[in-house]
Amino acid sequence: MISSTNLHFSYSAQKKFSFPDIRCKDKETLLILGQSGKGKTTLLHLLALLLKPESGQILIAEKPVTALSPEEVAKVRAKNIGIIYQKPHFVSALSVLDNILLSNYLADQKENTQKARMLAEKLGFAEHLTKKTNQLSQGEQQRVSIARALMNEPNVILADEPTSSLDDNNTQKVITLLKEQSASIGASLVVVTHDQRLKDEFPNQVHLS
Amino acid sequence: MNIVKISLANLKEKKLNSFLSALLLTLGIGMISLLLLLNKQLDEQFRRNIRGIDMVVGAKGSPLQLILSSIYQIDAPTGNVPLAEVDALRKNPFVKTVIPLSMGDSYQGFRIVGTTPKYIEHFQAKLAEGKIYNASMEVAIGSKVAAMSQLKIGDTFASAHGLDSEGEAHNEKKYKVTGIFEANGSVVDQLILTRLSSVWDVHAHEEGEGKHEEHDDHEQAEEGRQVTSALIQFRNPMGLMTIPRQINENTSMQAALPSIEINRLFSLLGVGIETLRALALIIISIAGISVFISLYNSLKERKYEMALMLSMGATRTRLFLMLLLEGLMLAVIGYFSGIILSRVGLWLFSRAAEQDFHYSLRKFTILPEEIYLFFAALLIGFLASVLPSLGIYRLNISRTLAEE
């Protein structure tokens, strides 16, 4: 579960953002829609604790997280937040499997190879586990990054334009997978996008303006 | 998974860059290590053989040549001197021992040296089998001679005139092997030792001077006998002050002091060694710069990866260590391949030296200096990687992730 109240952030005196309050319970989904330049990515980075808000409160799993130290923030990110980026990025030197296991390692948890294989099976890239990530197609890469985000069973899954570089067919697949998987681990799913194709998929929506 | 694995994967991902950095380190470290090995072993070989020899007398000429030919058996002798003059030195109260040497012939490239039993005593050579030569034309051979020439006790051979194997053979007179020395690392290993009279006999016969007598105990012989040189030991350092000058001024011989000549030789070699050492240091510095540049570039390329790992919960310190480790691993790889390279170099060098001078330099153990060299290599790896790695602390996660 994730919620925010009165979030404010500014890059400079001219570029200020204030965001509507957000609330997404466990197993629920939330779509944040907005055109370019409305601060979608900024909001996502604030929710992912990659940026510190000027004012306002964020609660993750019912705990306030805005006042934590960098080390504690890193821990919260590792354990409670799974992020899926617009363009899937990986550690290019490592294999697909190792990229997924990296989540476990960076969160100081036991590497669960079995789980990685199971997720790969479900998400349909089991035959690519030993390949390098750049040998995979865009759609496959996006599915690998979903698996990576799910590895630590986070409390919140944040997706930043997960479908913007995918065709209709892949978009449908990825969204279905995201919803299924986050529901299966009881996480809140927050998707930030300008992609109008997703409008009908999510009952709860927030519009940035 | 751990940072070692990720670092290794990153090094493998940039194969050519890593290879270049490791290669430069290998060359630099290999050169320094080879210089250390050569310096130490040459020094040992040279010092071991001059131990206890205070002065060498022989025909006038280059003193260094006299030392090299009489002690190390690697240069041509300067000529002959009358035995009478050498023997006269025995009467000098400062002189403790005089070991006359007579050479000029060889067998399969190994020198035949006529001398007195004192020579064997001096180099503390012990027989592995057989007995010390007794009569003229009997020889005891060094371990290396025995191994290379396959001569055994009781075998006979004809010597060749001159010091290389090309010489014309003295077929009429044959030497007989009576003993083989144990290997003791001194010059004796590569020599064929016999009585002074053997050398005279061979040549007396050659020159057609006819009859030769059996000398039993007396090797100091009649007028006109010549030897090549003599190794002198003094009773006390006072001898060093006066005798060399007396000899140089009053006799047909020259006196050469091994310690001075060897120091001179080493200072001549030293210039070359210094140059090589400077070159090795330059190569190592370039290796350091290469590690620096390749890590710097790779961090720039991998900025997004770093930000990604940070967003996945990695601490900056962990990533810093991971980057540092890449430099350190290159240093370790370079160090060990450098050490191996220097051993290969030493082996090749030793093979050439054995062929030309019968000296071998075959100690492949790690020198204490090379342990310092290891830490120096680590330091270079550390310095070269610490600057680019520190960049991880300045990385703005959000901006880096948003930019791409």
GROMACS .gro file of C-alpha atoms in nm, chain A:
model
  209
    1MET     CA    1   0.000   0.000   0.000
    2ILE     CA    2   0.125   0.340  -0.091
    3SER     CA    3  -0.017   0.685  -0.030
    4SER     CA    4   0.098   1.044  -0.057
    5THR     CA    5  -0.036   1.374   0.072
    6ASN     CA    6   0.051   1.729  -0.035
    7LEU     CA    7   0.356   1.638  -0.239
    8HIS     CA    8   0.554   1.935  -0.370
    9PHE     CA    9   0.873   1.934  -0.570
   10SER     CA   10   1.067   2.195  -0.766
   11TYR     CA   11   1.364   2.163  -0.997
   12SER     CA   12   1.401   2.541  -1.007
   13ALA     CA   13   1.201   2.852  -0.921
   14GLN     CA   14   1.017   2.831  -1.256
   15LYS     CA   15   0.969   2.455  -1.262
   16LYS     CA   16   0.748   2.368  -0.969
   17PHE     CA   17   0.516   2.074  -0.925
   18SER     CA   18   0.243   2.008  -0.677
   19PHE     CA   19   0.078   1.671  -0.703
   20PRO     CA   20  -0.271   1.546  -0.619
   21ASP     CA   21  -0.289   1.304  -0.327
   22ILE     CA   22  -0.251   0.942  -0.416
   23ARG     CA   23  -0.375   0.631  -0.249
   24CYS     CA   24  -0.339   0.274  -0.363
   25LYS     CA   25  -0.417  -0.014  -0.129
   26ASP     CA   26  -0.262  -0.362  -0.140
   27LYS     CA   27  -0.382  -0.565  -0.439
   28GLU     CA   28  -0.533  -0.252  -0.591
   29THR     CA   29  -0.423  -0.071  -0.904
   30LEU     CA   30  -0.391   0.296  -0.985
   31LEU     CA   31  -0.335   0.466  -1.319
   32ILE     CA   32  -0.173   0.809  -1.321
   33LEU     CA   33  -0.236   0.977  -1.654
   34GLY     CA   34  -0.078   1.294  -1.780
   35GLN     CA   35   0.070   1.461  -2.083
   36SER     CA   36   0.443   1.517  -2.122
   37GLY     CA   37   0.589   1.780  -1.893
   38LYS     CA   38   0.320   1.738  -1.628
   39GLY     CA   39   0.563   1.573  -1.390
   40LYS     CA   40   0.474   1.207  -1.439
   41THR     CA   41   0.830   1.081  -1.406
   42THR     CA   42   0.898   1.324  -1.122
   43LEU     CA   43   0.601   1.186  -0.931
   44LEU     CA   44   0.714   0.831  -0.995
   45HIS     CA   45   1.067   0.912  -0.875
   46LEU     CA   46   0.922   1.075  -0.565
   47LEU     CA   47   0.712   0.766  -0.493
   48ALA     CA   48   1.017   0.545  -0.560
   49LEU     CA   49   1.220   0.755  -0.313
   50LEU     CA   50   1.470   0.846  -0.586
   51LEU     CA   51   1.389   1.212  -0.526
   52LYS     CA   52   1.319   1.384  -0.197
   53PRO     CA   53   0.998   1.595  -0.192
   54GLU     CA   54   1.017   1.957  -0.077
   55SER     CA   55   0.714   1.901   0.136
   56GLY     CA   56   0.447   1.641   0.182
   57GLN     CA   57   0.428   1.291   0.316
   58ILE     CA   58   0.465   0.946   0.160
   59LEU     CA   59   0.360   0.629   0.334
   60ILE     CA   60   0.477   0.293   0.214
   61ALA     CA   61   0.331  -0.012   0.388
   62GLU     CA   62   0.180   0.235   0.638
   63LYS     CA   63   0.520   0.375   0.734
   64PRO     CA   64   0.636   0.730   0.666
   65VAL     CA   65   0.946   0.722   0.448
   66THR     CA   66   1.025   1.087   0.370
   67ALA     CA   67   1.255   1.139   0.668
   68LEU     CA   68   1.473   0.831   0.630
   69SER     CA   69   1.852   0.832   0.586
   70PRO     CA   70   2.001   0.733   0.247
   71GLU     CA   71   2.088   0.383   0.375
   72GLU     CA   72   1.738   0.327   0.509
   73VAL     CA   73   1.592   0.458   0.185
   74ALA     CA   74   1.807   0.210  -0.011
   75LYS     CA   75   1.675  -0.069   0.209
   76VAL     CA   76   1.311   0.034   0.165
   77ARG     CA   77   1.364   0.054  -0.212
   78ALA     CA   78   1.522  -0.290  -0.220
   79LYS     CA   79   1.256  -0.460  -0.008
   80ASN     CA   80   0.931  -0.274  -0.072
   81ILE     CA   81   0.950  -0.119  -0.416
   82GLY     CA   82   0.975  -0.279  -0.756
   83ILE     CA   83   1.025  -0.038  -1.045
   84ILE     CA   84   0.959  -0.100  -1.412
   85TYR     CA   85   1.102   0.160  -1.646
   86GLN     CA   86   0.985   0.293  -1.977
   87LYS     CA   87   1.280   0.140  -2.157
   88PRO     CA   88   1.400  -0.176  -1.995
   89HIS     CA   89   1.758  -0.140  -1.875
   90PHE     CA   90   1.987  -0.407  -1.746
   91VAL     CA   91   2.341  -0.470  -1.631
   92SER     CA   92   2.460  -0.559  -1.978
   93ALA     CA   93   2.751  -0.776  -1.864
   94LEU     CA   94   2.522  -1.018  -1.683
   95SER     CA   95   2.288  -1.284  -1.822
   96VAL     CA   96   1.909  -1.252  -1.806
   97LEU     CA   97   1.897  -1.486  -1.506
   98ASP     CA   98   2.167  -1.294  -1.319
   99ASN     CA   99   1.991  -0.966  -1.388
  100ILE     CA  100   1.680  -1.104  -1.223
  101LEU     CA  101   1.877  -1.248  -0.930
  102LEU     CA  102   2.048  -0.911  -0.889
  103SER     CA  103   1.731  -0.788  -0.711
  104ASN     CA  104   1.779  -1.053  -0.445
  105TYR     CA  105   2.147  -0.977  -0.409
  106LEU     CA  106   2.106  -0.600  -0.382
  107ALA     CA  107   1.832  -0.645  -0.122
  108ASP     CA  108   2.065  -0.876   0.074
  109GLN     CA  109   1.830  -1.167   0.030
  110LYS     CA  110   1.897  -1.524  -0.061
  111GLU     CA  111   1.915  -1.577  -0.435
  112ASN     CA  112   1.607  -1.766  -0.533
  113THR     CA  113   1.691  -1.925  -0.867
  114GLN     CA  114   1.383  -2.145  -0.854
  115LYS     CA  115   1.156  -1.846  -0.824
  116ALA     CA  116   1.338  -1.671  -1.109
  117ARG     CA  117   1.282  -1.973  -1.330
  118MET     CA  118   0.919  -1.995  -1.229
  119LEU     CA  119   0.862  -1.628  -1.312
  120ALA     CA  120   1.044  -1.671  -1.642
  121GLU     CA  121   0.818  -1.963  -1.718
  122LYS     CA  122   0.505  -1.762  -1.639
  123LEU     CA  123   0.619  -1.454  -1.827
  124GLY     CA  124   0.732  -1.660  -2.122
  125PHE     CA  125   1.105  -1.611  -2.154
  126ALA     CA  126   1.233  -1.926  -1.984
  127GLU     CA  127   1.437  -2.024  -2.289
  128HIS     CA  128   1.631  -1.695  -2.278
  129LEU     CA  129   1.763  -1.713  -1.921
  130THR     CA  130   2.126  -1.775  -2.014
  131LYS     CA  131   2.133  -1.511  -2.291
  132LYS     CA  132   2.257  -1.157  -2.256
  133THR     CA  133   1.974  -0.909  -2.216
  134ASN     CA  134   2.052  -0.722  -2.539
  135GLN     CA  135   1.979  -1.039  -2.738
  136LEU     CA  136   1.611  -1.015  -2.641
  137SER     CA  137   1.332  -0.823  -2.816
  138GLN     CA  138   1.177  -0.513  -2.656
  139GLY     CA  139   0.868  -0.702  -2.542
  140GLU     CA  140   1.080  -0.980  -2.394
  141GLN     CA  141   1.303  -0.728  -2.220
  142GLN     CA  142   1.001  -0.559  -2.066
  143ARG     CA  143   0.881  -0.893  -1.935
  144VAL     CA  144   1.226  -0.962  -1.785
  145SER     CA  145   1.213  -0.629  -1.604
  146ILE     CA  146   0.871  -0.723  -1.466
  147ALA     CA  147   1.019  -1.046  -1.333
  148ARG     CA  148   1.305  -0.848  -1.181
  149ALA     CA  149   1.059  -0.614  -1.006
  150LEU     CA  150   0.867  -0.908  -0.864
  151MET     CA  151   1.164  -1.103  -0.724
  152ASN     CA  152   1.160  -0.952  -0.375
  153GLU     CA  153   0.781  -0.958  -0.350
  154PRO     CA  154   0.765  -0.583  -0.297
  155ASN     CA  155   0.483  -0.400  -0.135
  156VAL     CA  156   0.450  -0.156  -0.424
  157ILE     CA  157   0.514  -0.194  -0.794
  158LEU     CA  158   0.576   0.128  -0.984
  159ALA     CA  159   0.570   0.127  -1.361
  160ASP     CA  160   0.688   0.424  -1.565
  161GLU     CA  161   0.534   0.418  -1.914
  162PRO     CA  162   0.573   0.041  -1.931
  163THR     CA  163   0.393   0.017  -2.264
  164SER     CA  164   0.506   0.322  -2.458
  165SER     CA  165   0.747   0.133  -2.682
  166LEU     CA  166   0.527  -0.172  -2.731
  167ASP     CA  167   0.268  -0.257  -2.997
  168ASP     CA  168  -0.097  -0.317  -2.907
  169ASN     CA  169  -0.055  -0.688  -2.877
  170ASN     CA  170   0.245  -0.664  -2.642
  171THR     CA  171   0.082  -0.380  -2.447
  172GLN     CA  172  -0.216  -0.596  -2.369
  173LYS     CA  173   0.010  -0.885  -2.261
  174VAL     CA  174   0.232  -0.670  -2.041
  175ILE     CA  175  -0.058  -0.500  -1.866
  176THR     CA  176  -0.234  -0.828  -1.801
  177LEU     CA  177   0.087  -0.974  -1.663
  178LEU     CA  178   0.150  -0.672  -1.443
  179LYS     CA  179  -0.198  -0.686  -1.296
  180GLU     CA  180  -0.189  -1.062  -1.245
  181GLN     CA  181   0.151  -1.069  -1.088
  182SER     CA  182   0.108  -0.775  -0.855
  183ALA     CA  183  -0.225  -0.918  -0.739
  184SER     CA  184  -0.063  -1.256  -0.680
  185ILE     CA  185   0.190  -1.110  -0.437
  186GLY     CA  186  -0.060  -0.868  -0.286
  187ALA     CA  187   0.120  -0.554  -0.399
  188SER     CA  188  -0.017  -0.215  -0.499
  189LEU     CA  189   0.037  -0.145  -0.868
  190VAL     CA  190   0.088   0.216  -0.973
  191VAL     CA  191   0.125   0.283  -1.345
  192VAL     CA  192   0.230   0.624  -1.470
  193THR     CA  193   0.162   0.683  -1.838
  194HIS     CA  194   0.033   0.906  -2.115
  195ASP     CA  195  -0.073   0.596  -2.308
  196GLN     CA  196  -0.451   0.636  -2.368
  197ARG     CA  197  -0.475   0.265  -2.453
  198LEU     CA  198  -0.455   0.189  -2.081
  199LYS     CA  199  -0.750   0.408  -1.981
  200ASP     CA  200  -1.003   0.127  -1.984
  201GLU     CA  201  -0.782  -0.117  -1.800
  202PHE     CA  202  -0.770   0.060  -1.465
  203PRO     CA  203  -1.075   0.156  -1.260
  204ASN     CA  204  -0.883   0.397  -1.033
  205GLN     CA  205  -0.728   0.690  -1.215
  206VAL     CA  206  -0.557   1.016  -1.128
  207HIS     CA  207  -0.506   1.287  -1.390
  208LEU     CA  208  -0.209   1.521  -1.368
  209SER     CA  209  -0.273   1.864  -1.504
   0.00000   0.00000   0.00000
